[in-house]
CSV table of C-alpha atoms and ligand atoms in Angstrom, one decimal:
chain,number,residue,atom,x,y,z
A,1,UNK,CA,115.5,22.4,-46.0
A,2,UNK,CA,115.5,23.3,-49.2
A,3,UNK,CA,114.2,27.0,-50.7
A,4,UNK,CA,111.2,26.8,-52.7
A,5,UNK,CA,110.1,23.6,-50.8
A,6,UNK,CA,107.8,23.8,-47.5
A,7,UNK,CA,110.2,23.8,-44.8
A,8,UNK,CA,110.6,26.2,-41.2
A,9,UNK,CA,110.4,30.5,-41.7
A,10,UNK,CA,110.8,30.4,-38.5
A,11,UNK,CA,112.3,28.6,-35.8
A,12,UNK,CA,109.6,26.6,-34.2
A,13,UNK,CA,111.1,27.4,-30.6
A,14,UNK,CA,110.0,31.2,-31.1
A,15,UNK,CA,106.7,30.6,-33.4
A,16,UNK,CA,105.5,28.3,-30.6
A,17,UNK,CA,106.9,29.3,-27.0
A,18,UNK,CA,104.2,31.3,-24.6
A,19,UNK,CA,104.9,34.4,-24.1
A,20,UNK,CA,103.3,36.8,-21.7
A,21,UNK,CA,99.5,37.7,-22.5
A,22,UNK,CA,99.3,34.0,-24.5
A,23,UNK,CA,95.7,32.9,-24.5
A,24,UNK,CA,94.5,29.5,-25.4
A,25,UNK,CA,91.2,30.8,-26.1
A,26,UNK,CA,92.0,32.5,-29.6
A,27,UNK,CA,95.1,29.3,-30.1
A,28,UNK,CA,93.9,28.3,-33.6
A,29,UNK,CA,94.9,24.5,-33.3
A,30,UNK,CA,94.7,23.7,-36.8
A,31,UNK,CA,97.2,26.5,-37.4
A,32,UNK,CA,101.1,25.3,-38.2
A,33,UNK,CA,103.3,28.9,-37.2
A,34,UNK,CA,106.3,28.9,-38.7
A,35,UNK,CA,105.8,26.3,-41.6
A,36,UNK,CA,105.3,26.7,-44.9
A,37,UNK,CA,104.3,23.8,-46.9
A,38,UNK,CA,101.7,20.6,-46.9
A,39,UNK,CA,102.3,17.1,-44.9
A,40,UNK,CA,104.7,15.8,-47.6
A,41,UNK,CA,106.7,18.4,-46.5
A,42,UNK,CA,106.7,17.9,-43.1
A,43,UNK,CA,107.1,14.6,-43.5
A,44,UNK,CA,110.1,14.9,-45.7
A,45,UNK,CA,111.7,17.1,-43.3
A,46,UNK,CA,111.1,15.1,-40.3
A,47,UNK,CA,112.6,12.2,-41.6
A,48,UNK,CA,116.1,14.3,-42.4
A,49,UNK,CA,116.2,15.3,-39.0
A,50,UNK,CA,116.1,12.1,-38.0
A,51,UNK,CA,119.8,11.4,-39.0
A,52,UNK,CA,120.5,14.1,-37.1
A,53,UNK,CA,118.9,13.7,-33.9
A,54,UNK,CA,119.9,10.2,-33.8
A,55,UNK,CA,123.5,11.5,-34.2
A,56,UNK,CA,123.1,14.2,-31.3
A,57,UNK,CA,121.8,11.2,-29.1
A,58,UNK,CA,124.5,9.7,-29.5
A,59,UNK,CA,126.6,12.4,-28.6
A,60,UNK,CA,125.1,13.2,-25.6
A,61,UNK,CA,124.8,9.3,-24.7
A,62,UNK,CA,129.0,9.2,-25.2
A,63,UNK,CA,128.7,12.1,-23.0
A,64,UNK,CA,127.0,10.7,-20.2
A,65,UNK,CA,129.0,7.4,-20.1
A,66,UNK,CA,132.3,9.2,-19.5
A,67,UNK,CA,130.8,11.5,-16.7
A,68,UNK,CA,129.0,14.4,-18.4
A,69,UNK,CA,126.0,15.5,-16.3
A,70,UNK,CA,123.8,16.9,-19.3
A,71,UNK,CA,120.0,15.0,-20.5
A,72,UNK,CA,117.5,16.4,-21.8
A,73,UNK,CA,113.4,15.8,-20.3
A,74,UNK,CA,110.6,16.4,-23.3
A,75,UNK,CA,107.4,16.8,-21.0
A,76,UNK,CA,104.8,15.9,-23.2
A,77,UNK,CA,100.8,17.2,-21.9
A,78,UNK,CA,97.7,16.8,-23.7
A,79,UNK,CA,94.2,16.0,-23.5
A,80,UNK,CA,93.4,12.5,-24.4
A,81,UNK,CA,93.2,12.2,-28.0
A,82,UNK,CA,95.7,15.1,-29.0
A,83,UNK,CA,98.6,12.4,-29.7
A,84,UNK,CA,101.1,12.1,-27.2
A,85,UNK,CA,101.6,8.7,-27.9
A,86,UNK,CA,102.5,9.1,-31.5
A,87,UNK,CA,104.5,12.1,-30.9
A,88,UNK,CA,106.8,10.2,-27.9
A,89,UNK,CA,106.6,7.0,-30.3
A,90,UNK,CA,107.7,9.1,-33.0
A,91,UNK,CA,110.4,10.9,-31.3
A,92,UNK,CA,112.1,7.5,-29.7
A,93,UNK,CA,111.9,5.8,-33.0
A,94,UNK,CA,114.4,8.3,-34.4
A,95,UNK,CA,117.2,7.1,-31.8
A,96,UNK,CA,118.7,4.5,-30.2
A,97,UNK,CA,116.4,2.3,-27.7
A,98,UNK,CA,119.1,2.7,-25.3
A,99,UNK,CA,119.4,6.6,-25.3
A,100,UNK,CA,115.8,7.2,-24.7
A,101,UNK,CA,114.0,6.3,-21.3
A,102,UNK,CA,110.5,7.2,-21.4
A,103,UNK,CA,107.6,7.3,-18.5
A,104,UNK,CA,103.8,7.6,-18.8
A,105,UNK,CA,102.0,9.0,-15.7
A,106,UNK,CA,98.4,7.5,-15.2
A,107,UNK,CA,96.4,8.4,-12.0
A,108,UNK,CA,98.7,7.6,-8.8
A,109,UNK,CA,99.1,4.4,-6.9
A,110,UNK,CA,98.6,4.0,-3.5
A,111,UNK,CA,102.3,4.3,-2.5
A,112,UNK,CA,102.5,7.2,-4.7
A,113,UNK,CA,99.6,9.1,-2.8
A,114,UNK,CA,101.4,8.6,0.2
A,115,UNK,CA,104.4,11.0,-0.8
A,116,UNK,CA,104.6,14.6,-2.3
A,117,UNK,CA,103.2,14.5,-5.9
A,118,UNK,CA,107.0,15.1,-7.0
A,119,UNK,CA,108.1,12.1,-5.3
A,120,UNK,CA,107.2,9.3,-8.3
A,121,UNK,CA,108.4,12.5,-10.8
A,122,UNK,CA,111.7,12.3,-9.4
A,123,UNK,CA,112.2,8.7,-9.7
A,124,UNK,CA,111.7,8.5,-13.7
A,125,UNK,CA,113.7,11.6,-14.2
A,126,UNK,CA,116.6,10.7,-16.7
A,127,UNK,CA,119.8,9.6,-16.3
A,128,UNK,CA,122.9,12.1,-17.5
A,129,UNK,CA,123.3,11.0,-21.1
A,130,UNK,CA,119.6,10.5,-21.7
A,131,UNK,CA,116.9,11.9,-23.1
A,132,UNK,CA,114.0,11.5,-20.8
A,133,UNK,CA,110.3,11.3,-22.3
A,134,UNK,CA,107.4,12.0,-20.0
A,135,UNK,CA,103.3,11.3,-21.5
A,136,UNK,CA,102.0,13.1,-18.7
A,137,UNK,CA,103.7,14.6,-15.9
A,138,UNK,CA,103.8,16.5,-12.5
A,139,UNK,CA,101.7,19.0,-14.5
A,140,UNK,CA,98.2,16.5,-14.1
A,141,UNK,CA,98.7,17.7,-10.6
A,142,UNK,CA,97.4,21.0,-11.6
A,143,UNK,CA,95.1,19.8,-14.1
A,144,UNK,CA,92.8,16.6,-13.8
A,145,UNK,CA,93.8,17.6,-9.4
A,146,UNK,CA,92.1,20.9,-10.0
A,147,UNK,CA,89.3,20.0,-12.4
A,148,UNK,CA,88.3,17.0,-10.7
A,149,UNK,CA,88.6,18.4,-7.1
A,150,UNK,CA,91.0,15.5,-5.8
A,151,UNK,CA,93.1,18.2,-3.8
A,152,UNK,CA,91.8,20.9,-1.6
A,153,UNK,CA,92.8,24.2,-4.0
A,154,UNK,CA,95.3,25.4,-1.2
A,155,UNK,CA,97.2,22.3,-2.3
A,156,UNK,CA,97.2,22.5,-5.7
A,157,UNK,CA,97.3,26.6,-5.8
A,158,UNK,CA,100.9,26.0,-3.8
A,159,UNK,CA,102.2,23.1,-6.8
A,160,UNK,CA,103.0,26.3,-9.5
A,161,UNK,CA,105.9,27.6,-7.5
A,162,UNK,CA,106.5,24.4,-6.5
A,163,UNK,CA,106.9,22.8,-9.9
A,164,UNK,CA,108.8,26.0,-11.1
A,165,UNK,CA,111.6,25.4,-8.2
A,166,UNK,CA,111.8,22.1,-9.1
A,167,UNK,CA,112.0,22.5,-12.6
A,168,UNK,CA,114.9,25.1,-12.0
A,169,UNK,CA,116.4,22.6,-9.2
A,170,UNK,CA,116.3,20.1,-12.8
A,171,UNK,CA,117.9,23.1,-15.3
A,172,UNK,CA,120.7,23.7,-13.1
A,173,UNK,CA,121.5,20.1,-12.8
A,174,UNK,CA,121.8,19.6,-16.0
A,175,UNK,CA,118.7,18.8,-17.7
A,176,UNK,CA,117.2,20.8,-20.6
A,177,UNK,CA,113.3,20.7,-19.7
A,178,UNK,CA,111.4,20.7,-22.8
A,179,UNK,CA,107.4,21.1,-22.3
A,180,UNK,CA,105.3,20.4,-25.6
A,181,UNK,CA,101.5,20.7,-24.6
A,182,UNK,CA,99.7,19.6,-27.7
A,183,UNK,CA,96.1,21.5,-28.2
A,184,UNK,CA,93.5,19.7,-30.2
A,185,UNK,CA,90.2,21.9,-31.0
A,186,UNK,CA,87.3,20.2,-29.3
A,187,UNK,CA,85.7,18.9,-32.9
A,188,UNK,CA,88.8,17.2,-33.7
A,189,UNK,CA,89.0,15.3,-30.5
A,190,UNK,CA,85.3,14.4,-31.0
A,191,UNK,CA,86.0,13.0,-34.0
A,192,UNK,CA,89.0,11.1,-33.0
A,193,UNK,CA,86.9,9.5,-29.8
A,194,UNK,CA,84.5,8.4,-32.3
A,195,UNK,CA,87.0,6.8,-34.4
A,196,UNK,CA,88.3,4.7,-31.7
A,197,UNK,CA,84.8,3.9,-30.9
A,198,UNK,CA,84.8,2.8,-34.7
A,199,UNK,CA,88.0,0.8,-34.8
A,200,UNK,CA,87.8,-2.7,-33.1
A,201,UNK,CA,91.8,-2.3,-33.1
A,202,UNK,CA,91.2,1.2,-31.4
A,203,UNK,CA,89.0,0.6,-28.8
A,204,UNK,CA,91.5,-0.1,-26.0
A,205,UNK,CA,93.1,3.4,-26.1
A,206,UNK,CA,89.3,4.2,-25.4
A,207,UNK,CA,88.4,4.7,-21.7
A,208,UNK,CA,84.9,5.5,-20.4
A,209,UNK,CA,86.6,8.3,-18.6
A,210,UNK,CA,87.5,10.0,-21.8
A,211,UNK,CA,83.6,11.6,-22.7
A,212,UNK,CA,83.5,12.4,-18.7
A,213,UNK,CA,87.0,14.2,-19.1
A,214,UNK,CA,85.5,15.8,-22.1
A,215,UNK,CA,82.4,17.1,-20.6
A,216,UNK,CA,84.4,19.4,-18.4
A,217,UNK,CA,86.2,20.9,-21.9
A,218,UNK,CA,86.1,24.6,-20.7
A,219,UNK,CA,87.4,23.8,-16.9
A,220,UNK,CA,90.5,22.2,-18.4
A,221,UNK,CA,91.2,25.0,-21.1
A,222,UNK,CA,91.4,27.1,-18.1
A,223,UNK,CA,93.6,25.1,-16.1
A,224,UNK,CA,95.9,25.2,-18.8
A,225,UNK,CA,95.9,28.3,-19.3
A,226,UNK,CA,96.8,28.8,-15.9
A,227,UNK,CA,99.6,26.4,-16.3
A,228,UNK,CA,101.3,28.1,-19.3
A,229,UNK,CA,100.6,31.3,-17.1
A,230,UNK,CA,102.1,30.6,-14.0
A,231,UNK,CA,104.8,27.6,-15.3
A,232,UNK,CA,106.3,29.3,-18.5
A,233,UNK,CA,109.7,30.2,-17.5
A,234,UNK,CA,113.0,30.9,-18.5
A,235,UNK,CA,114.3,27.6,-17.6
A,236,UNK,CA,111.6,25.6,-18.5
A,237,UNK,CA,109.0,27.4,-20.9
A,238,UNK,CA,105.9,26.2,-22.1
A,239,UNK,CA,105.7,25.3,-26.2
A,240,UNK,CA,102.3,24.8,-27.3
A,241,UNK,CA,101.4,23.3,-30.2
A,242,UNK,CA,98.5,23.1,-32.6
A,243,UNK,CA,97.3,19.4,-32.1
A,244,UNK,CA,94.8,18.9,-35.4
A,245,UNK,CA,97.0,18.4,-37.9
A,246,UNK,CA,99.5,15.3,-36.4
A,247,UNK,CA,101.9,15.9,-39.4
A,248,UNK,CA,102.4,19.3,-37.9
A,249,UNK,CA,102.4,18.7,-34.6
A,250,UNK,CA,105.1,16.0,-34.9
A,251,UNK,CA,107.2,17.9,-37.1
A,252,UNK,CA,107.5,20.7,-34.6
A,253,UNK,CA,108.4,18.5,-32.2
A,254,UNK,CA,111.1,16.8,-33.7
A,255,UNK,CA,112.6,20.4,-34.4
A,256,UNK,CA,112.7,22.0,-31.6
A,257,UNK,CA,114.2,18.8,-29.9
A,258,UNK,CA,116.8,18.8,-32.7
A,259,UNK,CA,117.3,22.8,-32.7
A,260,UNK,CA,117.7,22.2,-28.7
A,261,UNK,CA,120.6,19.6,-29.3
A,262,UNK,CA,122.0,21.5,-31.9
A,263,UNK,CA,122.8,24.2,-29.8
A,264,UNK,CA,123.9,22.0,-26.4
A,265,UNK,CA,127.0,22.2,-29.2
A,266,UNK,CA,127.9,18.3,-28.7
A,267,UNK,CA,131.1,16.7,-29.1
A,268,UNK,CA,132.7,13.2,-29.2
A,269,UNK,CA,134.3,12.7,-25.9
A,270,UNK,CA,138.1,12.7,-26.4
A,271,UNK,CA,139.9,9.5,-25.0
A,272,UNK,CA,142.6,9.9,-22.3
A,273,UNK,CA,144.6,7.6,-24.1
A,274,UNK,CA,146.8,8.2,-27.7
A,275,UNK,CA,144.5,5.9,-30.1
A,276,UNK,CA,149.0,6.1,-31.8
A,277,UNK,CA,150.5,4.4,-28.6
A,278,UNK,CA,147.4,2.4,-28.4
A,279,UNK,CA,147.2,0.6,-31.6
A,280,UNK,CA,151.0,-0.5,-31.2
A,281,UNK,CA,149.8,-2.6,-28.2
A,282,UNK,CA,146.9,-4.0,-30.1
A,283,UNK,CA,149.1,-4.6,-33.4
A,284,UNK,CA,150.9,-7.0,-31.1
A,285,UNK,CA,148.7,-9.9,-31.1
A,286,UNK,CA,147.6,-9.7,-34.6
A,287,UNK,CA,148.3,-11.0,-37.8
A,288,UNK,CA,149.9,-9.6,-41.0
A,289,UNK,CA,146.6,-10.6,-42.3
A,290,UNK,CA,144.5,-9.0,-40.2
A,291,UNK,CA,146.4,-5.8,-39.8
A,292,UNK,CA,146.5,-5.8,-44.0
A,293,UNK,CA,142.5,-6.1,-43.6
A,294,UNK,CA,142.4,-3.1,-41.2
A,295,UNK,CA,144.7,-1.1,-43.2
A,296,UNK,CA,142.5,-1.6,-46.1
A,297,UNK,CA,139.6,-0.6,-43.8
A,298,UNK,CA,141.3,2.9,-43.0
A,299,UNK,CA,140.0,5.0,-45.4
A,300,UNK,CA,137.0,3.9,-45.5
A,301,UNK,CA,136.7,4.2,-41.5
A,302,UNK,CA,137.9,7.9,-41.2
A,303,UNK,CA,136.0,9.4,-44.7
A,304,UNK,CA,132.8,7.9,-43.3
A,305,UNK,CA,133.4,9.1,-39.7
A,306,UNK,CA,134.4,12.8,-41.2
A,307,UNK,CA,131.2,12.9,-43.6
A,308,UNK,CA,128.9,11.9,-40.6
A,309,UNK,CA,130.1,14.8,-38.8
A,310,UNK,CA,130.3,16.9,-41.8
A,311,UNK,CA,126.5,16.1,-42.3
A,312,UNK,CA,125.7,17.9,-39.2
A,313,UNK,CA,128.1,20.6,-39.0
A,314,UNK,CA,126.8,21.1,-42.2
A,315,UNK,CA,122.8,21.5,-40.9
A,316,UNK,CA,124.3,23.7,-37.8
A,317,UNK,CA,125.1,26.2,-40.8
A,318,UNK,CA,122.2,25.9,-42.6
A,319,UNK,CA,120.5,26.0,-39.7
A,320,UNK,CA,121.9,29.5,-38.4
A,321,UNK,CA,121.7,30.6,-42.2
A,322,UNK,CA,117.7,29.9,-42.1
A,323,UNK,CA,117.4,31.5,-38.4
A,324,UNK,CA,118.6,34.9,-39.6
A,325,UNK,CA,117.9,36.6,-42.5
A,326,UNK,CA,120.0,35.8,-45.4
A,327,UNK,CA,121.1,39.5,-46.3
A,328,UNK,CA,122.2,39.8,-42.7
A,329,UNK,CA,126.1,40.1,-42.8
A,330,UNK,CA,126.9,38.8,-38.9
A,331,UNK,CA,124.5,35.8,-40.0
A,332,UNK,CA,126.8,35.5,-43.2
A,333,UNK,CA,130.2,36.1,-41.3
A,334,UNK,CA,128.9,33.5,-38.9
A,335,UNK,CA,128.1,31.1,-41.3
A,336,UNK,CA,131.6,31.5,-43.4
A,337,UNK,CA,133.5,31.2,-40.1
A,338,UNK,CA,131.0,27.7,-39.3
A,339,UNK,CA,132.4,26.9,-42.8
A,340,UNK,CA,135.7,27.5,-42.1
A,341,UNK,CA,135.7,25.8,-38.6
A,342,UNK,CA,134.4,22.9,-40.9
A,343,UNK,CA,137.5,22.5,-43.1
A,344,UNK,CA,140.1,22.8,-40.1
A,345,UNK,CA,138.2,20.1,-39.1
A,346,UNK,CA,138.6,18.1,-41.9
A,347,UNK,CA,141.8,18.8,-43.0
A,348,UNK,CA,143.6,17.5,-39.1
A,349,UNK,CA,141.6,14.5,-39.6
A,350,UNK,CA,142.8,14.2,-43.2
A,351,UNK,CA,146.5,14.1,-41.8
A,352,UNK,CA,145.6,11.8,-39.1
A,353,UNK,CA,144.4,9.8,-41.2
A,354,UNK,CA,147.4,9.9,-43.5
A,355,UNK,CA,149.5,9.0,-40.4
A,356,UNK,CA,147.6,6.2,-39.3
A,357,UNK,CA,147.9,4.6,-42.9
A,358,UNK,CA,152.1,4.9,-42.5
A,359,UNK,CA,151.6,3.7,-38.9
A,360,UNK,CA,149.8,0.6,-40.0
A,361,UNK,CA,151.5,0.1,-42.8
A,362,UNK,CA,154.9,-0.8,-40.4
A,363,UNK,CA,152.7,-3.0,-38.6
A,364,UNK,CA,152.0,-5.0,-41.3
A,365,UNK,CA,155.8,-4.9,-42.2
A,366,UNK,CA,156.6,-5.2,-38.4
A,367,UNK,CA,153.9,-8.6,-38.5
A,368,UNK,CA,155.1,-10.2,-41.8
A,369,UNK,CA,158.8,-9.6,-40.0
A,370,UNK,CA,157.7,-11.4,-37.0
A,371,UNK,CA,155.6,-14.4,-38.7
A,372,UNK,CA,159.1,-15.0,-40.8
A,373,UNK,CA,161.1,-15.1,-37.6
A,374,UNK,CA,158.5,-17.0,-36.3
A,375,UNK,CA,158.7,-19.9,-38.9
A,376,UNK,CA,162.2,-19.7,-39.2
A,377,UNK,CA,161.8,-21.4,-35.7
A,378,UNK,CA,163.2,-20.2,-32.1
B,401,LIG,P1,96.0,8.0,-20.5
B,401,LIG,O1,97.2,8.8,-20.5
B,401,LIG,O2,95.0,8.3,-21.5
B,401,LIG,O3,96.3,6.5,-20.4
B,401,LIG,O4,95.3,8.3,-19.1
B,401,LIG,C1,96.0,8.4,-17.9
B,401,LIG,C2,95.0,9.0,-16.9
B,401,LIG,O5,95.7,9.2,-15.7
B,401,LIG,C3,94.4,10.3,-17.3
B,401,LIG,O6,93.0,10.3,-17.1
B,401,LIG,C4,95.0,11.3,-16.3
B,401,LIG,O7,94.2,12.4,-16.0
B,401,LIG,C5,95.3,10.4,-15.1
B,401,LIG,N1,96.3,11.0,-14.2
B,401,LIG,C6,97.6,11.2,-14.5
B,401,LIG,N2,98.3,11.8,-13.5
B,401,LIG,C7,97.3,11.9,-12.6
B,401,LIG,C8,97.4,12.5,-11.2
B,401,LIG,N3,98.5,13.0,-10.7
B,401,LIG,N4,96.3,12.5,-10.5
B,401,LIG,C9,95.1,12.0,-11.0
B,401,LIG,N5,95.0,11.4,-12.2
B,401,LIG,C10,96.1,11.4,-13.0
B,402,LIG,MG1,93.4,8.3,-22.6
């Protein structure tokens, strides 16, 4: 994030979360807090982070597969129009298909009407490991339910507290809840419809509903506002983002997913078995050849695996340098012991490495001893 190029002042977890007295009403939506800089710029700097993220996914994926409980659930709201599609498309074209599970809500099925409006929530919640993507959510049950009348107001007025227990139910299990509701000015959305209108390629994201749902503009600016009221908690708060300029919008997103990950401070799951003792049993069945290839390999294997994680230990300090203020000496005495934590790293991966190269190098020895016997016949 270089100085003197656009980049974060702030971090978008603070410039964006509600806090108490928030009013959509004077939420400029063509704003972008906390950046500096044009769309190249955000551009640029989303596409960095997406080394990044993709590495944390993995981390947390490894995570999950030998029994960790922690995944993270980006609850993505918006009117039609504002871009959750291209933000969830963005944000699960940054990782691995495998790591990312994501669910769009649409109006309920029959069998889902029959059950408690958390009920078809619960079933597309993420698996530990994951990261769970929602376009839509529980929170239409507040929203299009209380604009559109399709549950006596007793019902819906009960669904904050109920959404806020749940959600804490979620944080306590393990999940990180994430809620990005993306605001788009009423112009811009206008001018969006009528460019699917336009589009013959565009037209089937169009739905006749979409001018209806627009018609009632003010009754859902006031349902959200009652949502990021009465849902932005501790656990779980609200981040609302200005919606006109995608670039932005996306950006922020990608940031405060990666700034989230950053700090679930993930590490590779260590094996319960001595990768030392292990590769004597594998060396077993293989060739001089093949061990001679491997042993080539080494180096190249272990640098490359220490520079990966270099890369983002790397961005955790330059990332803790940006938060605070540069002239700040805990922020500095932070960073330099980040630094330092850094180079232990390295240096005990630097000697394992060294000791796996003498290791396989009597394996090759051990091999070529063996193949000799071997054709010496027995
Ligand atoms: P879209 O996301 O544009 O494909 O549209 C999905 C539609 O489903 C929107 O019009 C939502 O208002 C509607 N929808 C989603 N959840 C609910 C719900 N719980 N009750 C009623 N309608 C819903
Ligand atoms: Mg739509």
């Amino acid at each position: 994030m270089g100085k003197g190029h656009g980049g974060w002042t702030e971090d978008p977890r603070e410039a964006l979360r509600v806090r108490p007295g928030f009013s959509l009403d004077e939420f400029d939506r063509g704003a972008k807090p906390g950046f500096h800089g044009k769309k190249s710029d955000g551009k640029a700097l989303g596409k960095d982070r997406g080394a990044l993220l993709s590495e944390l996914q993995e981390r947390l994926f490894a995570e999950g597969r030998i029994g960790g409980k922690r995944s993270v659930l980006c609850v993505v709201q918006g009117l039609d129009t504002a871009g959750k599609g291209g933000v969830t498309r963005h944000v699960m074209s940054m990782v691995d298909p495998q790591g990312v599970a994501l669910h769009s809500f649409g109006p309920p099925t029959e069998e889902e009407l029959e059950h408690h409006f958390l009920w078809r929530i619960r079933g597309a919640l993420p698996r530990p490991g994951l990261i769970g993507v929602f376009d839509r959510s529980h929170y239409e049950d507040v929203l299009v339910v209380r604009v559109d009348d399709l549950a006596p107001r007793n019902v819906w007025e009960r669904r904050y507290d109920e959404i806020n227990g749940f959600e804490k139910d979620l944080v306590d299990s393990g999940t990180i809840v994430l809620k990005f509701a993306l605001m788009v000015s009423k112009d811009e959305q206008g001018v969006r419809l009528m460019d699917r209108l336009d589009r013959p390629d565009k037209r089937w994201k169009f739905s006749r509903n979409d001018v209806r749902t627009r018609g009632r503009w003010d009754a859902y600016q006031q349902a959200y506002q009652a949502v990021f009221e009465r849902t932005s908690t501790d656990w779980a708060p609200w981040y609302v983002i200005p919606a006109d300029h995608k670039w932005y919008s996306r950006t922020a997103i990608t940031e405060i997913l990666t700034q989230t990950m950053i700090d679930m401070d993930l590490g590779w799951p260590e094996p319960d078995w001595d990768p030392f003792g292990m590769r004597e049993e594998l060396a077993v069945e293989m060739s001089s050849r093949a061990l001679k290839t491997s042993l080539s390999d080494t180096v190249d294997n272990v640098e490359s695996a220490i520079a990966e994680d270099a890369a983002v230990q790397r961005e955790e300090v330059a990332v803790q340098v940006e938060d605070g203020d540069i002239d700040d000496a805990p922020a500095r005495a932070e960073e330099r012991a980040t630094l330092a934590e850094v180079k232990a790293q390295r240096a005990e991966r630097l000697a394992e490495l060294m000791r796996t190269r003498q290791q396989k190098e009597r394996l090759v020895e051990q091999a070529r001893a063996r193949e000799t016997h071997g054709r010496g016949g027995e």
